[in-house]
Amino acid sequence: MPNGYRAIAAEYEIPYSVLYAIALAESGMGSNDNSIRHPWPWTLNVAGRGYYYPSRQAAWQALNRFIAGGERSIDIGLMQVSWKYHKDKLGNTWQALDPYHNLRIAAVILQDCFKQRRDWWASVGCYHSPKNSVRAQRYRLRVVGHWQRLEANG
């Protein structure tokens, strides 16, 4: 697991494997042989459709085009932080795509959920769908699947 996840998880007192499992669920993409998934920082989800870009610059240009076109339902970066709900935390579009900034914003959101729910798995569901328990449960199970693979592989 990359050190950045460990450092930010420690900074916000979040289990690092939970933070990384969320990143895998949010922006994970397979390697060339599809055997290993890794979070991809230049990922956007626009109105339910995922886009993977080769660079921060390409993702940033696309993000700005989507926003200029009136789209607001956009999830950004490693942790797919919602532009619609967290624009104030994300800052400008270039900053929103900074992997460490994106991780920190996600950590703040997850930590806020934990303060309310006092359980990491309930907090994972809250991270995705704070007001929809059915969607939160479905998402939590997806993240748990990634987490179990991480734990099994060390």
Short mmCIF file of C-alpha atoms in Angstrom, two decimals:
data_model
loop_
_atom_site.label_atom_id
_atom_site.label_comp_id
_atom_site.label_asym_id
_atom_site.label_seq_id
_atom_site.Cartn_x
_atom_site.Cartn_y
_atom_site.Cartn_z
CA MET A 1 0.00 0.00 0.00
CA PRO A 2 1.43 3.39 -0.94
CA ASN A 3 2.92 5.43 1.88
CA GLY A 4 0.70 8.46 1.20
CA TYR A 5 -2.37 6.53 2.30
CA ARG A 6 -0.63 5.42 5.48
CA ALA A 7 0.53 8.96 6.29
CA ILE A 8 -2.84 10.61 5.71
CA ALA A 9 -4.70 7.82 7.52
CA ALA A 10 -2.40 8.31 10.52
CA GLU A 11 -2.86 12.10 10.33
CA TYR A 12 -6.66 11.66 10.62
CA GLU A 13 -6.63 8.53 12.84
CA ILE A 14 -8.29 6.35 10.20
CA PRO A 15 -7.33 2.72 9.61
CA TYR A 16 -5.11 2.96 6.52
CA SER A 17 -6.48 -0.23 4.97
CA VAL A 18 -10.00 1.23 5.15
CA LEU A 19 -8.87 4.44 3.43
CA TYR A 20 -7.08 2.48 0.70
CA ALA A 21 -10.05 0.12 0.23
CA ILE A 22 -12.29 3.14 -0.34
CA ALA A 23 -9.82 4.45 -2.95
CA LEU A 24 -9.90 1.07 -4.71
CA ALA A 25 -13.70 1.13 -4.75
CA GLU A 26 -13.78 4.73 -5.97
CA SER A 27 -11.04 5.00 -8.58
CA GLY A 28 -9.49 1.55 -8.89
CA MET A 29 -8.44 0.39 -12.30
CA GLY A 30 -6.71 -2.77 -13.41
CA SER A 31 -3.15 -3.06 -14.60
CA ASN A 32 -2.42 -4.15 -18.15
CA ASP A 33 -3.07 -7.78 -17.24
CA ASN A 34 -6.04 -6.81 -14.97
CA SER A 35 -4.64 -8.86 -12.10
CA ILE A 36 -3.88 -5.93 -9.81
CA ARG A 37 -6.09 -2.91 -9.15
CA HIS A 38 -4.69 0.46 -8.16
CA PRO A 39 -6.47 3.73 -7.39
CA TRP A 40 -6.06 6.18 -10.28
CA PRO A 41 -5.78 9.89 -9.36
CA TRP A 42 -6.93 11.27 -12.71
CA THR A 43 -10.45 9.84 -12.49
CA LEU A 44 -13.75 11.65 -12.88
CA ASN A 45 -17.27 10.33 -12.56
CA VAL A 46 -19.74 12.57 -14.32
CA ALA A 47 -23.43 11.89 -13.76
CA GLY A 48 -22.66 8.21 -13.14
CA ARG A 49 -20.18 7.66 -15.97
CA GLY A 50 -16.52 7.04 -15.15
CA TYR A 51 -13.62 8.63 -17.04
CA TYR A 52 -9.94 7.76 -16.58
CA TYR A 53 -7.40 10.25 -17.93
CA PRO A 54 -3.70 9.76 -18.63
CA SER A 55 -2.58 12.85 -16.68
CA ARG A 56 -3.65 15.46 -14.18
CA GLN A 57 -3.63 18.05 -16.96
CA ALA A 58 -6.02 16.00 -19.11
CA ALA A 59 -8.35 15.34 -16.17
CA TRP A 60 -8.26 19.02 -15.18
CA GLN A 61 -9.13 20.18 -18.71
CA ALA A 62 -12.02 17.70 -18.88
CA LEU A 63 -13.24 18.71 -15.40
CA ASN A 64 -13.28 22.37 -16.41
CA ARG A 65 -15.17 21.53 -19.64
CA PHE A 66 -17.81 19.57 -17.72
CA ILE A 67 -18.28 22.40 -15.23
CA ALA A 68 -18.41 25.03 -17.99
CA GLY A 69 -21.08 22.88 -19.66
CA GLY A 70 -23.22 23.11 -16.52
CA GLU A 71 -22.54 19.68 -15.06
CA ARG A 72 -22.46 19.62 -11.26
CA SER A 73 -22.70 15.91 -10.48
CA ILE A 74 -18.97 15.24 -10.70
CA ASP A 75 -16.86 13.04 -8.44
CA ILE A 76 -13.15 13.83 -8.55
CA GLY A 77 -9.85 12.07 -8.07
CA LEU A 78 -8.58 9.12 -6.06
CA MET A 79 -11.41 9.30 -3.57
CA GLN A 80 -14.12 10.54 -5.94
CA VAL A 81 -15.02 13.52 -3.78
CA SER A 82 -18.26 15.13 -4.95
CA TRP A 83 -17.89 18.58 -6.52
CA LYS A 84 -21.59 19.20 -5.91
CA TYR A 85 -21.43 18.57 -2.15
CA HIS A 86 -17.82 19.38 -1.26
CA LYS A 87 -16.74 22.15 -3.65
CA ASP A 88 -15.93 24.38 -0.68
CA LYS A 89 -13.51 21.79 0.71
CA LEU A 90 -12.03 20.85 -2.68
CA GLY A 91 -11.03 24.40 -3.57
CA ASN A 92 -10.32 25.06 -7.24
CA THR A 93 -10.41 22.37 -9.91
CA TRP A 94 -6.62 21.98 -10.09
CA GLN A 95 -6.38 21.57 -6.32
CA ALA A 96 -9.27 19.07 -6.32
CA LEU A 97 -7.14 16.78 -8.51
CA ASP A 98 -4.08 16.92 -6.26
CA PRO A 99 -3.87 13.35 -4.91
CA TYR A 100 -2.82 14.31 -1.38
CA HIS A 101 -5.39 17.10 -1.14
CA ASN A 102 -8.07 14.74 -2.46
CA LEU A 103 -7.09 12.11 0.14
CA ARG A 104 -7.15 14.68 2.94
CA ILE A 105 -10.63 15.93 1.98
CA ALA A 106 -11.86 12.34 1.88
CA ALA A 107 -10.27 11.72 5.28
CA VAL A 108 -12.11 14.74 6.71
CA ILE A 109 -15.43 13.47 5.30
CA LEU A 110 -14.79 9.96 6.62
CA GLN A 111 -13.72 11.29 10.03
CA ASP A 112 -16.91 13.41 10.21
CA CYS A 113 -18.94 10.27 9.51
CA PHE A 114 -17.02 8.41 12.21
CA LYS A 115 -17.76 11.13 14.78
CA GLN A 116 -21.47 10.56 14.13
CA ARG A 117 -21.50 6.77 13.80
CA ARG A 118 -18.54 5.60 15.97
CA ASP A 119 -18.01 2.59 13.67
CA TRP A 120 -15.63 2.48 10.70
CA TRP A 121 -17.85 0.32 8.48
CA ALA A 122 -20.92 2.46 9.13
CA SER A 123 -18.70 5.46 8.38
CA VAL A 124 -17.68 3.94 5.04
CA GLY A 125 -21.35 3.71 4.07
CA CYS A 126 -21.90 7.28 5.24
CA TYR A 127 -18.92 8.44 3.13
CA HIS A 128 -20.77 7.34 0.01
CA SER A 129 -24.43 7.87 0.93
CA PRO A 130 -24.99 9.69 4.22
CA LYS A 131 -28.76 9.91 3.74
CA ASN A 132 -29.54 6.64 1.93
CA SER A 133 -29.02 3.55 4.09
CA VAL A 134 -29.65 1.07 1.26
CA ARG A 135 -27.00 2.65 -0.99
CA ALA A 136 -24.68 3.04 2.00
CA GLN A 137 -24.96 -0.66 2.82
CA ARG A 138 -24.33 -1.72 -0.79
CA TYR A 139 -21.27 0.54 -0.97
CA ARG A 140 -19.97 -0.64 2.41
CA LEU A 141 -20.09 -4.25 1.20
CA ARG A 142 -18.14 -3.30 -1.94
CA VAL A 143 -15.44 -1.60 0.14
CA VAL A 144 -15.34 -4.52 2.59
CA GLY A 145 -14.60 -6.80 -0.37
CA HIS A 146 -11.58 -4.69 -1.33
CA TRP A 147 -10.50 -4.50 2.32
CA GLN A 148 -10.70 -8.28 2.73
CA ARG A 149 -8.47 -8.79 -0.32
CA LEU A 150 -5.98 -6.27 1.10
CA GLU A 151 -5.95 -8.00 4.47
CA ALA A 152 -5.55 -11.45 2.89
CA ASN A 153 -2.62 -10.28 0.75
CA GLY A 154 -0.84 -8.50 3.59
#
